């Protein structure tokens, strides 16, 4: 599937619009249109239902070491600045960027690729933004730089494969991604990704606050509140979904890397001894969730991090990744990370920002001998009144992005095929084969023609269904074209009121994927739809 086609469909059918489009748009921000808002809500609702509201606290689920409880939170986006100092975001949540003095463009250091090439006695590194068809772009730029025609491409002597700009020590021979001259890129600099804002009217340095870059910290700082107010016992998880903000240097790939996005995060608190088992449980459980909603197949994978990739406090991290069509062949993009975080977060909020010293995590000290970022001083340990043991729980964190999941479901669902029209002639259609739980519109109701009492029956059915489901009424144009419109929107079922309905009170139900049509009594439509959507 070509990404351009999906992007065009998203705009045409109202899934996604560029934010502030009438003013030329704002890079890294997106608006969900009438169909998009339903789709994303369904993704979030499926997550909340499957992980939280519908979770059975009494059962031992397959693969789980035992029963556990789940509960939820909805925290403020702006939190006390000390939260981000103790969590490490204030000091460490940065990317490296390079600027181009010539084009005035800014790039994320690790997202510039390039290749060494020699021609006409000169050896240069030709850089392009990482992504699709890097090889081709690099060759085009090298030809242009050396003023060679394509038919003289053999005069370019390539030295090694495409590599990251991060492998290049000296930028003097680098041709920046949008530059005409060499050596225009600045050395890499740190860039903190948190958006700053000001709280209150005075606007001094003490009033600086940050938009949260993740929802997780709201959960950690409320750990004690949840324990004290809800009688949950370890092991249990707290879930939260909501907006997060990151001032990404190079937002791109549609909604994949945005500056404002939604996360769906769980912090699962357990006994340190049991934490490796819980980590494996959550990794497999979260992978199965995507498979169950239609991301099965080779485009989805679960990738365990190598020991070198792990954060210093973690004994395991895995990513659930999807081969998005905008990525280079063989590349995968992260949908969700599942991390074993040890007691790092709760301890940081108790004692102060932690750093590694040998094999230990210790509070980082400032030059004055006091903690560099002071913790809350509150006791965030857990007392097990059955075993009489007090300990700081370990945390497993499955952290997903609602927008990335929505985008992956859209990419997977997009399909072009040929279907017979009313006269049996094969015609092309675009269809979104979304899982019925995710489909923005669950069913459409059509009167075959706008006469003979058919619209009245169809409208009555529409109103009855509308009480429970998001259904759509359409009486415009030939019925074949109405089906096509619903196929593009991903609507799994269409009910049509026709001449036979007037005689025997039955309607047709048409399945988006199999194209099969069958009749069923009008009175059974709501029940059938319930069953199909379950
Ligand atoms: N609390 C851990 C955490 O935030 P992360 O890997 O930085 O981990 C988790 O983010 C998920 O949030 C990612 O797997 C991704 O789905 C989503 N995400 C992160 N940055 C994003 C961005 N700029 N745009 C869209 N989604 C993003």
Coordinates of C-alpha atoms and ligand atoms in Angstrom, one line a residue:
X1 CA 0.0 0.0 0.0
X2 CA 1.3 3.4 -0.9
X3 CA 1.1 5.9 2.0
X4 CA 0.0 8.7 -0.3
X5 CA -3.3 6.9 -1.0
X6 CA -4.1 6.4 2.7
X7 CA -3.2 10.1 3.5
X8 CA -5.6 11.1 0.6
X9 CA -8.3 8.9 1.9
X10 CA -7.9 10.2 5.4
X11 CA -8.4 13.8 4.2
X12 CA -11.2 13.0 1.7
X13 CA -13.3 11.0 4.1
X14 CA -12.6 13.0 7.3
X15 CA -10.3 10.8 9.3
X16 CA -7.4 13.3 9.7
X17 CA -6.7 16.9 8.8
X18 CA -3.6 19.0 9.3
X19 CA -4.1 21.2 12.3
X20 CA -4.9 24.9 11.5
X21 CA -4.9 24.0 7.8
X22 CA -6.5 27.2 6.7
X23 CA -3.5 29.1 8.1
X24 CA -1.0 26.8 6.3
X25 CA -0.9 24.2 9.1
X26 CA 1.3 23.7 12.1
X27 CA 4.0 21.0 11.8
X28 CA 3.5 18.1 14.1
X29 CA -0.1 18.7 15.0
X30 CA -3.1 16.9 13.7
X31 CA -6.9 17.1 13.9
X32 CA -9.1 14.1 13.8
X33 CA -12.2 14.6 11.6
X34 CA -15.7 13.1 12.0
X35 CA -14.6 9.5 11.1
X36 CA -11.2 9.8 12.7
X37 CA -12.5 10.9 16.1
X38 CA -14.7 7.8 16.2
X39 CA -11.9 5.5 15.1
X40 CA -9.5 6.8 17.7
X41 CA -12.1 6.8 20.4
X42 CA -12.8 3.1 19.6
X43 CA -9.1 2.3 19.8
X44 CA -8.9 4.0 23.2
X45 CA -12.2 2.4 24.4
X46 CA -11.0 -1.1 23.3
X47 CA -7.8 -0.6 25.3
X48 CA -9.7 0.7 28.4
X49 CA -12.3 -2.0 28.3
X50 CA -9.8 -4.8 27.6
X51 CA -7.2 -3.7 30.1
X52 CA -9.2 -1.9 32.8
X53 CA -13.0 -1.7 32.9
X54 CA -13.6 -5.3 31.7
X55 CA -10.7 -6.8 33.6
X56 CA -11.6 -9.7 35.9
X57 CA -9.8 -9.0 39.2
X58 CA -10.6 -12.5 40.5
X59 CA -9.3 -14.7 37.6
X60 CA -5.8 -15.8 36.8
X61 CA -5.5 -14.9 33.1
X62 CA -3.5 -17.2 30.8
X63 CA 0.2 -16.6 31.3
X64 CA -0.3 -14.5 34.4
X65 CA 1.4 -15.5 37.7
X66 CA -1.9 -14.9 39.5
X67 CA -4.9 -12.7 39.8
X68 CA -4.4 -8.9 39.8
X69 CA -6.5 -5.8 40.0
X70 CA -6.7 -2.9 37.5
X71 CA -7.8 0.6 38.1
X72 CA -7.6 4.0 36.3
X73 CA -6.6 7.6 36.7
X74 CA -7.0 10.9 34.8
X75 CA -4.3 13.3 35.9
X76 CA -3.6 16.9 35.1
X77 CA -1.4 17.7 32.1
X78 CA 0.6 20.3 34.0
X79 CA 2.2 19.0 37.1
X80 CA 4.6 20.3 39.7
X81 CA 7.9 21.0 38.0
X82 CA 9.7 18.9 40.6
X83 CA 8.0 15.8 39.1
X84 CA 10.0 16.2 35.9
X85 CA 13.2 17.0 37.8
X86 CA 12.9 13.8 39.8
X87 CA 11.8 11.7 36.9
X88 CA 14.9 12.6 34.9
X89 CA 13.0 14.4 32.1
X90 CA 14.4 17.8 33.1
X91 CA 18.0 16.7 32.7
X92 CA 17.8 13.8 30.3
X93 CA 14.8 14.1 28.0
X94 CA 16.5 15.5 25.0
X95 CA 17.5 14.6 21.5
X96 CA 20.5 15.9 19.6
X97 CA 19.9 18.2 16.7
X98 CA 22.1 19.7 14.0
X99 CA 21.3 23.0 12.2
X100 CA 22.1 23.8 8.6
X101 CA 23.6 27.3 8.3
X102 CA 22.7 27.5 4.6
X103 CA 19.1 26.1 4.5
X104 CA 18.3 27.2 8.1
X105 CA 16.7 23.8 8.6
X106 CA 17.0 21.7 11.7
X107 CA 17.4 17.9 11.8
X108 CA 17.5 15.2 14.4
X109 CA 21.1 14.1 14.5
X110 CA 20.3 10.4 14.6
X111 CA 17.8 10.8 11.8
X112 CA 20.1 11.9 9.1
X113 CA 21.6 9.2 6.9
X114 CA 24.3 9.4 4.3
X115 CA 27.0 7.7 2.3
X116 CA 30.6 8.5 1.5
X117 CA 31.3 9.0 -2.2
X118 CA 34.3 10.0 -4.2
X119 CA 34.3 11.7 -7.6
X120 CA 36.5 14.3 -9.5
X121 CA 39.2 13.9 -6.8
X122 CA 36.9 14.8 -3.9
X123 CA 35.5 12.6 -1.1
X124 CA 32.3 13.8 0.5
X125 CA 29.5 12.5 2.8
X126 CA 26.1 13.0 1.1
X127 CA 23.3 13.3 3.7
X128 CA 19.5 12.9 3.4
X129 CA 16.8 12.6 6.1
X130 CA 16.3 8.9 7.0
X131 CA 13.3 7.3 5.4
X132 CA 12.2 5.8 2.1
X133 CA 14.5 5.4 -0.9
X134 CA 17.5 6.9 0.8
X135 CA 19.9 5.2 -1.7
X136 CA 18.1 6.9 -4.7
X137 CA 18.0 10.3 -3.0
X138 CA 21.7 10.1 -2.1
X139 CA 22.7 9.2 -5.7
X140 CA 20.6 12.1 -7.1
X141 CA 22.2 14.6 -4.7
X142 CA 25.7 13.3 -5.4
X143 CA 25.2 13.6 -9.2
X144 CA 23.9 17.1 -8.7
X145 CA 26.8 18.1 -6.4
X146 CA 29.4 16.8 -8.8
X147 CA 27.5 18.1 -11.8
X148 CA 27.2 14.7 -13.4
X149 CA 24.5 13.4 -15.6
X150 CA 22.7 10.1 -14.6
X151 CA 24.4 8.3 -17.4
X152 CA 27.7 9.0 -15.8
X153 CA 26.7 7.6 -12.4
X154 CA 29.6 5.1 -12.7
X155 CA 32.0 8.0 -12.0
X156 CA 30.7 8.0 -8.4
X157 CA 32.8 5.7 -6.3
X158 CA 30.9 4.8 -3.2
X159 CA 32.8 4.1 -0.1
X160 CA 30.8 1.8 2.3
X161 CA 27.0 1.5 2.8
X162 CA 24.4 4.1 3.9
X163 CA 25.2 5.0 7.5
X164 CA 24.0 7.4 10.1
X165 CA 25.4 11.0 10.4
X166 CA 26.3 10.0 14.0
X167 CA 29.2 8.0 12.6
X168 CA 30.8 11.1 11.0
X169 CA 33.4 12.8 13.2
X170 CA 34.1 15.9 11.1
X171 CA 31.3 17.7 9.3
X172 CA 33.5 19.7 7.0
X173 CA 33.0 17.3 4.1
X174 CA 29.3 16.7 4.8
X175 CA 26.7 17.8 2.2
X176 CA 23.7 18.6 4.5
X177 CA 20.3 17.3 3.4
X178 CA 19.2 20.6 1.9
X179 CA 22.5 22.3 1.3
X180 CA 24.4 23.1 -1.9
X181 CA 27.7 23.5 -0.2
X182 CA 29.8 21.3 2.1
X183 CA 30.3 21.9 5.9
X184 CA 27.1 23.8 6.6
X185 CA 25.9 21.6 9.5
X186 CA 26.6 22.8 13.0
X187 CA 27.9 20.3 15.6
X188 CA 25.2 18.4 17.4
X189 CA 23.5 20.1 20.4
X190 CA 21.1 18.9 23.1
X191 CA 17.5 19.9 22.8
X192 CA 15.1 19.2 25.6
X193 CA 11.8 18.0 24.2
X194 CA 9.5 19.3 27.0
X195 CA 7.2 22.2 26.1
X196 CA 7.6 25.0 28.6
X197 CA 4.7 27.2 29.8
X198 CA 4.0 29.7 32.6
X199 CA 1.6 29.2 35.4
X200 CA 0.0 32.3 36.9
X201 CA 0.2 36.0 36.0
X202 CA 3.7 36.9 37.1
X203 CA 5.6 34.9 34.6
X204 CA 9.0 34.7 36.4
X205 CA 11.4 31.8 36.3
X206 CA 9.7 30.2 39.3
X207 CA 6.5 30.1 37.4
X208 CA 7.8 27.9 34.6
X209 CA 6.0 24.6 34.2
X210 CA 6.0 21.9 31.6
X211 CA 3.3 20.1 29.5
X212 CA 3.7 16.5 30.4
X213 CA 5.8 14.5 28.0
X214 CA 4.2 11.2 29.2
X215 CA 1.2 10.2 31.3
X216 CA 3.2 7.8 33.4
X217 CA 4.5 10.2 36.0
X218 CA 0.9 11.2 37.1
X219 CA 0.4 7.6 38.0
X220 CA 3.6 7.3 40.1
X221 CA 2.9 10.5 42.1
X222 CA -0.6 9.2 42.9
X223 CA 0.5 5.7 43.9
X224 CA -0.1 6.3 47.5
X225 CA -3.5 8.1 46.9
X226 CA -4.7 5.1 44.9
X227 CA -3.6 2.6 47.6
X228 CA -5.2 4.6 50.4
X229 CA -8.4 5.2 48.6
X230 CA -9.3 2.1 46.7
X231 CA -8.1 -0.9 48.8
X232 CA -6.2 -2.4 45.9
X233 CA -3.4 -4.8 46.9
X234 CA -0.3 -5.6 45.1
X235 CA -0.1 -6.9 42.4
X236 CA -2.2 -4.3 40.6
X237 CA -2.1 -1.9 37.7
X238 CA -3.1 1.7 37.3
X239 CA -4.0 2.9 33.7
X240 CA -4.2 6.3 32.3
X241 CA -4.8 7.6 28.8
X242 CA -4.5 11.2 27.7
X243 CA -2.5 13.8 25.8
X244 CA 1.2 14.1 26.0
X245 CA 3.4 16.7 24.4
X246 CA 6.9 16.6 23.0
X247 CA 8.6 19.3 21.0
X248 CA 9.9 16.8 18.5
X249 CA 12.7 18.2 16.3
X250 CA 11.5 16.5 13.2
X251 CA 7.8 15.6 13.5
X252 CA 7.0 13.4 10.5
X253 CA 5.4 10.3 9.0
X254 CA 1.8 11.6 9.3
X255 CA 0.7 11.2 12.9
X256 CA 3.5 8.8 13.7
X257 CA 5.8 11.4 15.3
X258 CA 3.6 14.3 16.4
X259 CA 4.2 17.1 18.9
X260 CA 0.9 16.5 20.6
X261 CA -0.3 12.9 20.9
X262 CA -2.2 10.6 23.1
X263 CA -0.7 7.8 25.2
X264 CA -2.3 4.8 26.8
X265 CA -0.1 3.7 29.7
X266 CA -0.2 1.2 32.5
X267 CA 2.0 1.1 35.5
X268 CA 1.8 -2.3 37.0
X269 CA 3.1 -2.6 40.6
X270 CA 4.3 -6.0 41.9
X271 CA 6.6 -7.6 44.3
X272 CA 10.3 -7.4 43.1
X273 CA 10.7 -11.2 43.2
X274 CA 7.7 -11.7 40.9
X275 CA 8.5 -8.9 38.5
X276 CA 10.3 -10.9 35.8
X277 CA 7.2 -13.1 35.5
X278 CA 4.9 -10.1 35.3
X279 CA 7.1 -8.5 32.7
X280 CA 6.8 -11.5 30.4
X281 CA 3.1 -11.7 31.0
X282 CA 2.5 -8.0 30.0
X283 CA 4.8 -8.2 27.0
X284 CA 2.8 -11.2 25.6
X285 CA -0.6 -9.9 26.7
X286 CA -0.1 -6.5 24.9
X287 CA 1.2 -8.1 21.8
X288 CA -1.9 -10.4 21.7
X289 CA -4.1 -7.3 22.0
X290 CA -2.9 -5.9 18.7
X291 CA -3.2 -9.3 17.0
X292 CA -6.8 -9.6 18.3
X293 CA -7.7 -6.3 16.8
X294 CA -6.4 -7.2 13.3
X295 CA -2.7 -6.4 13.2
X296 CA -1.8 -10.1 12.7
X297 CA 0.8 -11.0 10.2
X298 CA 4.4 -10.2 9.4
X299 CA 4.0 -6.5 9.6
X300 CA 3.7 -6.8 13.4
X301 CA 6.5 -8.0 15.6
X302 CA 7.6 -8.2 19.2
X303 CA 11.2 -7.2 19.6
X304 CA 13.1 -7.8 22.9
X305 CA 15.8 -5.2 23.6
X306 CA 19.3 -6.5 23.7
X307 CA 21.0 -6.1 27.2
X308 CA 23.0 -3.1 25.8
X309 CA 19.8 -1.3 24.9
X310 CA 18.2 -1.6 28.3
X311 CA 17.9 1.4 30.7
X312 CA 20.2 1.1 33.6
X313 CA 17.4 0.2 36.0
X314 CA 15.6 -2.3 33.7
X315 CA 15.9 -6.1 33.6
X316 CA 13.8 -6.3 30.4
X317 CA 12.2 -4.1 27.7
X318 CA 10.4 -5.1 24.6
X319 CA 8.9 -3.1 21.8
X320 CA 5.8 -4.0 19.8
X321 CA 6.6 -2.7 16.3
X322 CA 4.7 -2.3 13.0
X323 CA 6.2 -2.1 9.5
X324 CA 4.5 1.1 8.6
X325 CA 4.4 1.7 4.8
X326 CA 6.3 5.0 5.0
X327 CA 9.4 3.3 6.5
X328 CA 12.2 1.8 4.4
X329 CA 11.8 -1.9 3.6
X330 CA 12.6 -4.0 6.5
X331 CA 12.2 -1.2 9.0
X332 CA 9.7 -1.2 11.9
X333 CA 8.2 1.7 13.9
X334 CA 7.4 1.4 17.6
X335 CA 3.7 1.1 18.7
X336 CA 4.3 0.3 22.3
X337 CA 7.2 -0.3 24.7
X338 CA 6.9 -2.7 27.6
X339 CA 9.5 -1.9 30.2
X340 CA 10.6 -3.4 33.5
X341 CA 11.4 -0.3 35.4
X342 CA 12.3 -1.8 38.8
X343 CA 11.7 0.7 41.7
X344 CA 13.4 3.6 39.8
X345 CA 10.3 5.8 39.6
X346 CA 8.8 5.4 43.1
X347 CA 12.3 5.8 44.7
X348 CA 13.0 8.9 42.6
X349 CA 9.8 10.5 43.8
X350 CA 10.6 9.6 47.4
X351 CA 14.3 10.3 47.6
X352 CA 15.3 12.5 44.6
X353 CA 16.6 12.0 41.2
X354 CA 18.6 8.8 41.0
X355 CA 21.8 8.0 39.0
X356 CA 23.7 4.8 38.6
X357 CA 26.8 4.2 40.7
X358 CA 28.4 0.8 40.0
X359 CA 25.5 -1.6 40.3
X360 CA 23.4 0.6 42.5
X361 CA 21.0 3.5 42.0
X362 CA 21.8 6.3 44.3
X363 CA 20.5 9.8 44.7
X364 CA 22.4 12.3 42.5
X365 CA 24.1 14.9 44.6
X366 CA 24.7 18.6 43.7
X367 CA 27.9 20.5 44.3
X368 CA 26.5 21.6 47.7
X369 CA 26.4 18.0 48.8
X370 CA 22.5 18.0 48.8
X371 CA 20.4 16.0 46.4
X372 CA 20.5 17.7 43.0
X373 CA 16.7 17.3 42.6
X374 CA 15.0 16.7 46.0
X375 CA 12.3 14.0 46.1
X376 CA 8.9 14.5 47.8
X377 CA 10.2 12.9 51.0
X378 CA 6.9 11.0 51.2
X379 CA 7.0 7.2 51.9
X380 CA 6.0 5.5 48.7
X381 CA 6.7 2.0 50.0
X382 CA 4.1 -0.7 50.3
X383 CA 3.2 -2.7 53.4
X384 CA 1.8 -6.1 52.8
X385 CA -0.5 -6.7 55.8
X386 CA -0.6 -10.5 55.1
X387 CA 3.1 -11.2 54.8
X388 CA 4.0 -8.2 57.1
X389 CA 6.6 -7.2 54.6
X390 CA 7.4 -3.6 53.6
X391 CA 9.0 -3.0 50.2
X392 CA 9.1 -0.6 47.3
X393 CA 7.2 -2.3 44.5
X394 CA 8.7 -3.0 41.1
X395 CA 7.0 -1.6 38.1
X396 CA 6.2 -3.1 34.7
X397 CA 5.2 -0.4 32.2
X398 CA 3.3 -1.1 29.0
X399 CA 3.3 2.3 27.3
X400 CA 1.3 2.6 24.0
X401 CA 0.5 5.5 21.7
X402 CA -3.1 5.9 20.7
X403 CA -2.3 7.8 17.6
X404 CA 0.3 5.3 16.4
X405 CA -2.0 2.4 17.1
X406 CA -4.8 4.2 15.2
X407 CA -2.4 4.8 12.3
X408 CA -1.3 1.2 12.2
X409 CA -4.9 -0.1 12.2
X410 CA -5.6 2.3 9.3
X411 CA -2.5 1.1 7.4
X412 CA -3.4 -2.5 7.9
X413 CA -7.0 -2.0 7.0
X414 CA -6.5 -0.1 3.7
X415 CA -7.2 -2.4 0.8
X416 CA -8.0 -2.0 -2.9
X417 CA -9.9 -4.8 -4.6
X418 CA -12.4 -5.5 -7.4
X419 CA -16.1 -6.3 -6.6
X420 CA -19.0 -7.0 -9.0
X421 CA -21.5 -4.1 -9.4
X422 CA -25.3 -4.6 -9.8
X423 CA -24.8 -5.8 -13.3
X424 CA -22.0 -8.2 -12.4
X425 CA -19.3 -6.1 -13.9
X426 CA -16.1 -6.0 -11.8
X427 CA -15.3 -2.5 -10.4
X428 CA -12.5 -1.2 -8.2
X429 CA -13.2 -0.3 -4.7
X430 CA -11.2 1.0 -1.7
X431 CA -12.1 -0.7 1.5
X432 CA -11.0 -0.3 5.1
X433 CA -11.1 -3.7 6.6
X434 CA -11.1 -2.4 10.1
X435 CA -12.0 -4.7 13.0
X436 CA -15.7 -4.2 13.7
X437 CA -14.9 -3.0 17.2
X438 CA -12.8 -0.2 15.8
X439 CA -14.9 0.8 12.8
X440 CA -16.1 4.4 13.2
X441 CA -19.6 3.5 11.8
X442 CA -20.9 0.1 12.9
X443 CA -23.7 -0.2 10.3
X444 CA -25.4 1.8 7.6
X445 CA -29.1 1.7 6.9
X446 CA -30.4 2.2 3.3
X447 CA -33.9 2.4 1.8
X448 CA -33.4 0.8 -1.7
X449 CA -35.5 3.5 -3.2
X450 CA -37.1 6.7 -1.8
X451 CA -40.7 5.6 -2.2
X452 CA -43.3 2.9 -1.3
X453 CA -42.8 3.4 2.4
X454 CA -39.2 2.2 2.4
X455 CA -37.7 5.4 3.8
X456 CA -40.1 5.3 6.7
X457 CA -39.1 1.7 7.7
X458 CA -35.4 2.5 7.2
X459 CA -35.6 5.6 9.3
X460 CA -37.4 3.7 12.1
X461 CA -34.7 1.0 12.0
X462 CA -31.9 3.7 11.9
X463 CA -33.4 5.4 15.0
X464 CA -33.7 2.2 16.9
X465 CA -30.1 1.2 16.2
X466 CA -28.8 4.7 16.8
X467 CA -29.7 4.4 20.5
X468 CA -26.9 1.9 20.9
X469 CA -24.6 2.1 18.0
X470 CA -23.0 4.7 15.7
X471 CA -25.1 4.0 12.6
X472 CA -25.4 6.0 9.4
X473 CA -28.5 6.7 7.2
X474 CA -28.0 7.1 3.5
X475 CA -30.6 7.4 0.8
X476 CA -28.6 9.2 -1.8
X477 CA -27.6 7.6 -5.2
X478 CA -27.5 4.0 -6.4
X479 CA -27.2 1.5 -3.7
X480 CA -23.9 0.2 -5.1
X481 CA -22.4 3.6 -4.7
X482 CA -23.7 3.8 -1.1
X483 CA -22.0 0.5 -0.4
X484 CA -18.7 1.8 -1.8
X485 CA -18.9 4.9 0.4
X486 CA -19.4 2.8 3.5
X487 CA -16.5 0.4 2.4
X488 CA -14.2 3.4 2.3
X489 CA -15.3 4.4 5.8
X490 CA -14.7 0.9 7.0
X491 CA -18.4 0.2 7.9
X492 CA -18.6 -3.5 8.4
X493 CA -22.4 -4.0 7.8
X494 CA -25.1 -2.4 5.7
X495 CA -28.8 -3.1 6.1
X496 CA -31.1 -2.4 3.1
X497 CA -34.9 -2.1 3.2
X498 CA -36.2 -3.2 -0.2
X499 CA -39.4 -4.4 -1.9
X500 CA -39.4 -7.7 -0.1
X501 CA -39.3 -5.9 3.3
X502 CA -42.8 -4.5 2.5
X503 CA -44.1 -8.0 2.1
X504 CA -42.3 -10.1 4.7
X505 CA -40.6 -7.7 7.1
X506 CA -37.1 -8.9 6.3
X507 CA -34.1 -6.9 5.4
X508 CA -30.7 -7.7 3.8
X509 CA -27.5 -7.5 5.7
X510 CA -24.4 -7.1 3.6
X511 CA -20.9 -7.9 4.9
X512 CA -18.1 -5.5 3.9
X513 CA -15.4 -8.2 3.6
X514 CA -17.2 -11.2 2.2
X515 CA -19.7 -9.2 0.3
X516 CA -22.3 -11.8 1.2
X517 CA -25.9 -10.7 1.5
X518 CA -28.5 -12.5 3.5
X519 CA -32.0 -11.8 4.7
X520 CA -33.0 -11.6 8.3
X521 CA -36.2 -10.4 10.1
X522 CA -36.3 -6.7 10.7
X523 CA -37.1 -7.3 14.4
X524 CA -33.8 -9.2 14.8
X525 CA -31.4 -6.6 13.3
X526 CA -30.4 -5.0 16.6
X527 CA -29.7 -8.3 18.3
X528 CA -27.7 -9.6 15.3
X529 CA -25.6 -6.4 15.2
X530 CA -24.9 -6.9 18.9
X531 CA -23.7 -10.4 18.3
X532 CA -21.5 -9.3 15.3
X533 CA -19.8 -6.5 17.2
X534 CA -19.1 -8.5 20.3
Ligands
LIG1 N1 6.4 6.3 29.8 C1 7.2 5.7 28.8 C2 7.1 6.4 27.5 O1 6.5 7.5 27.4 P1 7.9 6.3 25.0 O2 8.5 5.1 24.3 O3 8.6 7.6 25.0 O4 7.7 5.7 26.5 C3 5.5 5.5 24.6 O5 6.4 6.5 24.5 C4 4.6 5.5 23.3 O6 4.1 6.8 23.1 C5 5.4 5.1 22.1 O7 5.6 3.7 21.9 C6 4.5 5.7 21.0 O8 3.5 4.9 20.7 C7 4.0 6.9 21.7 N2 4.7 8.2 21.3 C8 5.9 8.6 21.8 N3 6.3 9.7 21.2 C9 5.4 10.0 20.2 C10 5.2 11.0 19.3 N4 6.1 12.0 19.2 N5 4.1 11.0 18.4 C11 3.2 10.0 18.6 N6 3.3 9.0 19.5 C12 4.4 9.0 20.3

